[in-house]
XYZ file of C-alpha atoms in Angstrom:
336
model
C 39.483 97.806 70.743
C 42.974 96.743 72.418
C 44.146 93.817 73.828
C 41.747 92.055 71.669
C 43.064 88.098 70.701
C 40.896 85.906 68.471
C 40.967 81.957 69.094
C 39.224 79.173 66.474
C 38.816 75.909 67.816
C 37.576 73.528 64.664
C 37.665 70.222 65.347
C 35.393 67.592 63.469
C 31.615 67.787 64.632
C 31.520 71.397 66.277
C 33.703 74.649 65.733
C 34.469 77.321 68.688
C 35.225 80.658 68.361
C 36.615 83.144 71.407
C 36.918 86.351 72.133
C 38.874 87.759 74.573
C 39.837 91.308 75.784
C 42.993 91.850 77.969
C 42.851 88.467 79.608
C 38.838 88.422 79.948
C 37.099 86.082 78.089
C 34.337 88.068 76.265
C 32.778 86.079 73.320
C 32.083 82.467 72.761
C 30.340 80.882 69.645
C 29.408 77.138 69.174
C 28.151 75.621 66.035
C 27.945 72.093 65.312
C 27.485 70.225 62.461
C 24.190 69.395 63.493
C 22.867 73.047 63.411
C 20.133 74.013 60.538
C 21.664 76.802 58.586
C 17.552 77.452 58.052
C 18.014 78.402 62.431
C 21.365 80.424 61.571
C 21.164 84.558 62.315
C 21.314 86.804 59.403
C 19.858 83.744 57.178
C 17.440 84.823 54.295
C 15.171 82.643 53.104
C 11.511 81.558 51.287
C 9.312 79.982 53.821
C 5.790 79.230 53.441
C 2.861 80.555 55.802
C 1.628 77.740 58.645
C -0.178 79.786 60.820
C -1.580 83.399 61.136
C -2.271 85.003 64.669
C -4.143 88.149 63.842
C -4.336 88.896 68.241
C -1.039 89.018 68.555
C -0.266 90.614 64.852
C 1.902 87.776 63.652
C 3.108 84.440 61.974
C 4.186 80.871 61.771
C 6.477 80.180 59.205
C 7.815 76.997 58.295
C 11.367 77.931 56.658
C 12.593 74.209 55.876
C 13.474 73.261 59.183
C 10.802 71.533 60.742
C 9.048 72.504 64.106
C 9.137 75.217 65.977
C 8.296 77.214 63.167
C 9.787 80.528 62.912
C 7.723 83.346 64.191
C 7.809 86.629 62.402
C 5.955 89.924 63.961
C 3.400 91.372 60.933
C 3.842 95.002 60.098
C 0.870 96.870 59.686
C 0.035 97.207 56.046
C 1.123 93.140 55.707
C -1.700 90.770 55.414
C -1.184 86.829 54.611
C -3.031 84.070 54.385
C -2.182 80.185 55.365
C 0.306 78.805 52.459
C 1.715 81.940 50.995
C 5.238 82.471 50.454
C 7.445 84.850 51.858
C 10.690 86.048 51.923
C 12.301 86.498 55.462
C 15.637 86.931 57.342
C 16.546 85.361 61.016
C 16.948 87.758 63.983
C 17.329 85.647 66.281
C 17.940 81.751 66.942
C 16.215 79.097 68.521
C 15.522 78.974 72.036
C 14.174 76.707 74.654
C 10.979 75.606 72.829
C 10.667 78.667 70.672
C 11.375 78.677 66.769
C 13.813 81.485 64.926
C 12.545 84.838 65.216
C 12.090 86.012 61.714
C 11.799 88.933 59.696
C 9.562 90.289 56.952
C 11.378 90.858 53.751
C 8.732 90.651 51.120
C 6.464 88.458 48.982
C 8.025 85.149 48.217
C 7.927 82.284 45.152
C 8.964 78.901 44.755
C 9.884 76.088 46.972
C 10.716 76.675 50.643
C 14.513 77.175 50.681
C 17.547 78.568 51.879
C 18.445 82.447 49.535
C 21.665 83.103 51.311
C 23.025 81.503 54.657
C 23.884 83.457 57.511
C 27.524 83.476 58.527
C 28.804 80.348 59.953
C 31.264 80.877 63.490
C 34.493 81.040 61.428
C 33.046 83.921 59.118
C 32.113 85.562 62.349
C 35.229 85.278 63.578
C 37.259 86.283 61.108
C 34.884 89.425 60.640
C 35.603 90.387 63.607
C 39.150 90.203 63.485
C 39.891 92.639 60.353
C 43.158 91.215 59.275
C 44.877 90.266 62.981
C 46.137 86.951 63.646
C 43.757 83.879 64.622
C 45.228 81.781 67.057
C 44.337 77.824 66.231
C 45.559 74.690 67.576
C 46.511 73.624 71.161
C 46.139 77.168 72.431
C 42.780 77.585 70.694
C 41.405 74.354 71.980
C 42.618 75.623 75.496
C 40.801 78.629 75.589
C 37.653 77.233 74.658
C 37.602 74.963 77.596
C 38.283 78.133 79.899
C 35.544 79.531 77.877
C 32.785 76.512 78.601
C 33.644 77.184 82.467
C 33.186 81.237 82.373
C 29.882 80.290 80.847
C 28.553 77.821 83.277
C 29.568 80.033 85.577
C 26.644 81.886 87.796
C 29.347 84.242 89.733
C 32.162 86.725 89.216
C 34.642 88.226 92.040
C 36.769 90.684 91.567
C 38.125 90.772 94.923
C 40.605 94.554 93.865
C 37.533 96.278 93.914
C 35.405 94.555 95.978
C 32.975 93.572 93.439
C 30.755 89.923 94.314
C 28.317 89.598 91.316
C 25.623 87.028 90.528
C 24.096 86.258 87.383
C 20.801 83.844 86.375
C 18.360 83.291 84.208
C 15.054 82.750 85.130
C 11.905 81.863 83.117
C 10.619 85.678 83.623
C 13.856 87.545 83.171
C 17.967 87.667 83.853
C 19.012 88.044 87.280
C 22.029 90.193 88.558
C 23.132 90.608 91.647
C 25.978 93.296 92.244
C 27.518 92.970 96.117
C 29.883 95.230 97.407
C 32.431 93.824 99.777
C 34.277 96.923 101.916
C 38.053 96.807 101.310
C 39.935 98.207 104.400
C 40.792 102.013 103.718
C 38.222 102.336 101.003
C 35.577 105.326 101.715
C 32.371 103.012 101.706
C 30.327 105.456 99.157
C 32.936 105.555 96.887
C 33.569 102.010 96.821
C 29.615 101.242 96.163
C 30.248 103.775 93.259
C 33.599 101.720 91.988
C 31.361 98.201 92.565
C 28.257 99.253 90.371
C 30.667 100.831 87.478
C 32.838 97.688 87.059
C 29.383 95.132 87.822
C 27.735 96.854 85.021
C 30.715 96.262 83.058
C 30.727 92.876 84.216
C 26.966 92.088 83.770
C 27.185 93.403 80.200
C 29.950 91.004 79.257
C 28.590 87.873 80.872
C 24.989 88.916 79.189
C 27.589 88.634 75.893
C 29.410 85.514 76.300
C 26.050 83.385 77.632
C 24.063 85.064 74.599
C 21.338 85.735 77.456
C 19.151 88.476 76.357
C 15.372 89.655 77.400
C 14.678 91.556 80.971
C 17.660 91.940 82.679
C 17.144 93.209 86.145
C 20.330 94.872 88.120
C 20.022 94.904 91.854
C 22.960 97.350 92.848
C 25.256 97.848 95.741
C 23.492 100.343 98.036
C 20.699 102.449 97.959
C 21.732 105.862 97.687
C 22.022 106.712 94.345
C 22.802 109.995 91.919
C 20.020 108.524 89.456
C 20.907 109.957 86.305
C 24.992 109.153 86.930
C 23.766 105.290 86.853
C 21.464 105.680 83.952
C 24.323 107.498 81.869
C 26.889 105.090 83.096
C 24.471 102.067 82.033
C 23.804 103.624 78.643
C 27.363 103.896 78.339
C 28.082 100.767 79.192
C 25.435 99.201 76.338
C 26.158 102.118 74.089
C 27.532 99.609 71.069
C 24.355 97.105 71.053
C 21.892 97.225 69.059
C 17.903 96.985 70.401
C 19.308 97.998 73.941
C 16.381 100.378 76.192
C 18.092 101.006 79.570
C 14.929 101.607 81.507
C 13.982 103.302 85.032
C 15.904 102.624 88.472
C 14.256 102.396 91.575
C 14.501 103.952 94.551
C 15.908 100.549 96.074
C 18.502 100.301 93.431
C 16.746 98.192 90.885
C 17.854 98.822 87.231
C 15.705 97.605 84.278
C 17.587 96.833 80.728
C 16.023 95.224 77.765
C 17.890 93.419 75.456
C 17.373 91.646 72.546
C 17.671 87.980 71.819
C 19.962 86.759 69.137
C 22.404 83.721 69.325
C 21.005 80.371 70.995
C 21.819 80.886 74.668
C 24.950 79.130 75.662
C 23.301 77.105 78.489
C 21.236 75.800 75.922
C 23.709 74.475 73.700
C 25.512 72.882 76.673
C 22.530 71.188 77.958
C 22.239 69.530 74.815
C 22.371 65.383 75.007
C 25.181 65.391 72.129
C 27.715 67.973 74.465
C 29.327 65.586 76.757
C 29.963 63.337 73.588
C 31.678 66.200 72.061
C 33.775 67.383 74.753
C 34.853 63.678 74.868
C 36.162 64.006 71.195
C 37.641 67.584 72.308
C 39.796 65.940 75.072
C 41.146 63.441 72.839
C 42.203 65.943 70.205
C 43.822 68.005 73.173
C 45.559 64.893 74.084
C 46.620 64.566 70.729
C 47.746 68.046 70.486
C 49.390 68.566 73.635
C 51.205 64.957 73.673
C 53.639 64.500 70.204
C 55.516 61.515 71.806
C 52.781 58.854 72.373
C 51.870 57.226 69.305
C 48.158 56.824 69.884
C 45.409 57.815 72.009
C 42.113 55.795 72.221
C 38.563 57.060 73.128
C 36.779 54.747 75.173
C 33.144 54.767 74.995
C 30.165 53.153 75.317
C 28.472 51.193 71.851
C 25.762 53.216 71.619
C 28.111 56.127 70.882
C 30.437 54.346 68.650
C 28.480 55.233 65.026
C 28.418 58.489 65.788
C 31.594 59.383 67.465
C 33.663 56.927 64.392
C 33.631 59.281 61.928
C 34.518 62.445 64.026
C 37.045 60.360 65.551
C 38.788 58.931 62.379
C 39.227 62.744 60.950
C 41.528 63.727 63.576
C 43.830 61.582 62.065
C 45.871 58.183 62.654
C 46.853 59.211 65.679
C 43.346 58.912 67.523
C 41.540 55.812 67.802
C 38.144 54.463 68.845
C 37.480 51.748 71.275
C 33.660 51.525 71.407
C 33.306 48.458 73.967
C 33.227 51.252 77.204
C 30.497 51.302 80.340
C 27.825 52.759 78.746
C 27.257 56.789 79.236
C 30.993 57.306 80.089
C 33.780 58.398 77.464
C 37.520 57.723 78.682
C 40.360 59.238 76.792
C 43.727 56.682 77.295
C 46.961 56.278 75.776
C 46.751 53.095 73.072
């Protein structure tokens, strides 16, 4: 694909990796230190029986990692029993409350344990690169901010084309919303057409950099529509992703896509109690970055934060310092 550039942003306690695509910002993966490689995607591993559910044709399996157990769908000639081993392979990471999803590989022996790791966000990376250039440094740690924002983000305009789309996830399912604002001149069919071909676009590459997966539900612009143009323009669209069933529009515009689960969900990760501790230590190694003159920068912070943030802290080298005598909850990056 062109106009692709690849960004790595390691920095001690969590690694980012983006994507982006002629200026758009398509792909953004998180892993911190304190991930479970057990949790990882594409990990195989031995993991031992907890719990069978014959109803709904599956089990619990504890793979190492503590609770939630993984759950793994049974296929039909597979029948286990309460403490057996078995070999299996993540498909798809934690979320909210729910374990890894896991697949069936085989009969397993031996201790619960890791066979061979899934890959870790610079593997990924570099994967998808091929052999082009990975940007690092001040520009990678740069883009991953503008990253964070895209993905917090619930709304996209793209004002050239009139398109006003809104994205969130529910409990039940992922919402979009594709509005068509007229542009002066513009035959309003034809513009509704323009809209819902760049908000599927759109939809499909915010579904990608949030890692949202499930039900997604597509309300689009108008109600007149040439049915099988939008289901062959939606299958186009989703074409290069695996598990994707593009499913029946409505009469009121209402398209149905299923897609499957993989990575931890984004919002996830950045609802997580350790991210605004992080970011802290990511603003004072942009400081340090962006800033050769001054000698020193400090990270003020609160003493409850201080034993974990020291060591991050002290491995971005002499010119970053900790001051862990801050208001409590509040990090403050300063020159020393």
């Amino acid at each position: 694909m062109a106009g692709l550039e690849f960004y790595l942003d390691e920095m001690p306690g969590e690694t980012r990796a983006v994507v982006t695509q002629n200026g758009d910002i398509h792909t953004l993966y998180i892993e911190r230190d304190s991930d479970r490689p057990e949790n990882r995607l594409g990990t195989q591993l031995v993991g031992r029986v907890v719990r069978v559910e014959p109803g709904l044709k599956a089990a619990f399996i504890d793979t190492g990692a503590g609770e939630p157990f993984g759950f793994m769908s049974l296929p039909k000639a597979v029948h286990l029993t309460e403490g057996q081993k078995v070999r299996v392979q993540v498909t798809a990471e934690i979320r909210e409350s729910k374990g890894p999803a896991l697949k069936y590989m085989g009969e397993g022996q031996g201790d619960v344990r890791i066979l061979s790791a899934g890959p870790c966000v610079a593997e990924i990376l570099r994967d998808m690169a091929g052999g082009q250039a990975i940007i690092t440094g001040l520009q990678a740690v740069e883009m991953s901010f503008q990253a964070e924002e895209e993905v917090r983000s619930t709304s996209v305009i793209r004002s050239e084309v009139g398109l006003d789309l809104a994205i969130q996830r529910t409990r039940a399912l992922i919402a979009v919303d594709i509005d068509y604002a007229p542009l002066p001149g513009r035959d309003s069919r034809k513009g509704r057409e323009v809209v819902n071909r760049f908000g599927l676009n759109e939809a499909a590459r915010q579904l990608r950099l949030k890692h949202w997966g499930g039900i997604i539900a597509i309300d689009l612009a108008g109600v007149a529509f040439q049915v099988d143009s939008i289901l062959n323009l939606a299958k186009a669209v989703f074409a290069g992703w695996n598990g994707v069933a593009v499913g029946p529009l409505s009469r009121l515009g209402l398209l149905q896509i299923s897609v499957p689960w993989t990575y931890t969900p984004l919002d996830e990760r950045l609802a997580h109690k350790d991210t605004a501790m992080l970011d802290s230590l990511r603003r004072l190694h942009h400081a340090i970055l962006s800033d050769r003159a001054t000698p020193v920068y400090e990270l003020v912070c609160g003493p409850e934060f201080g034993k974990k943030l020291a060591p991050f802290v002290y491995a971005l080298g002499p010119r970053a310092r900790l001051v862990a005598n801050g208001p409590s909850g509040q990090f403050i990056i300063r020159q020393g």
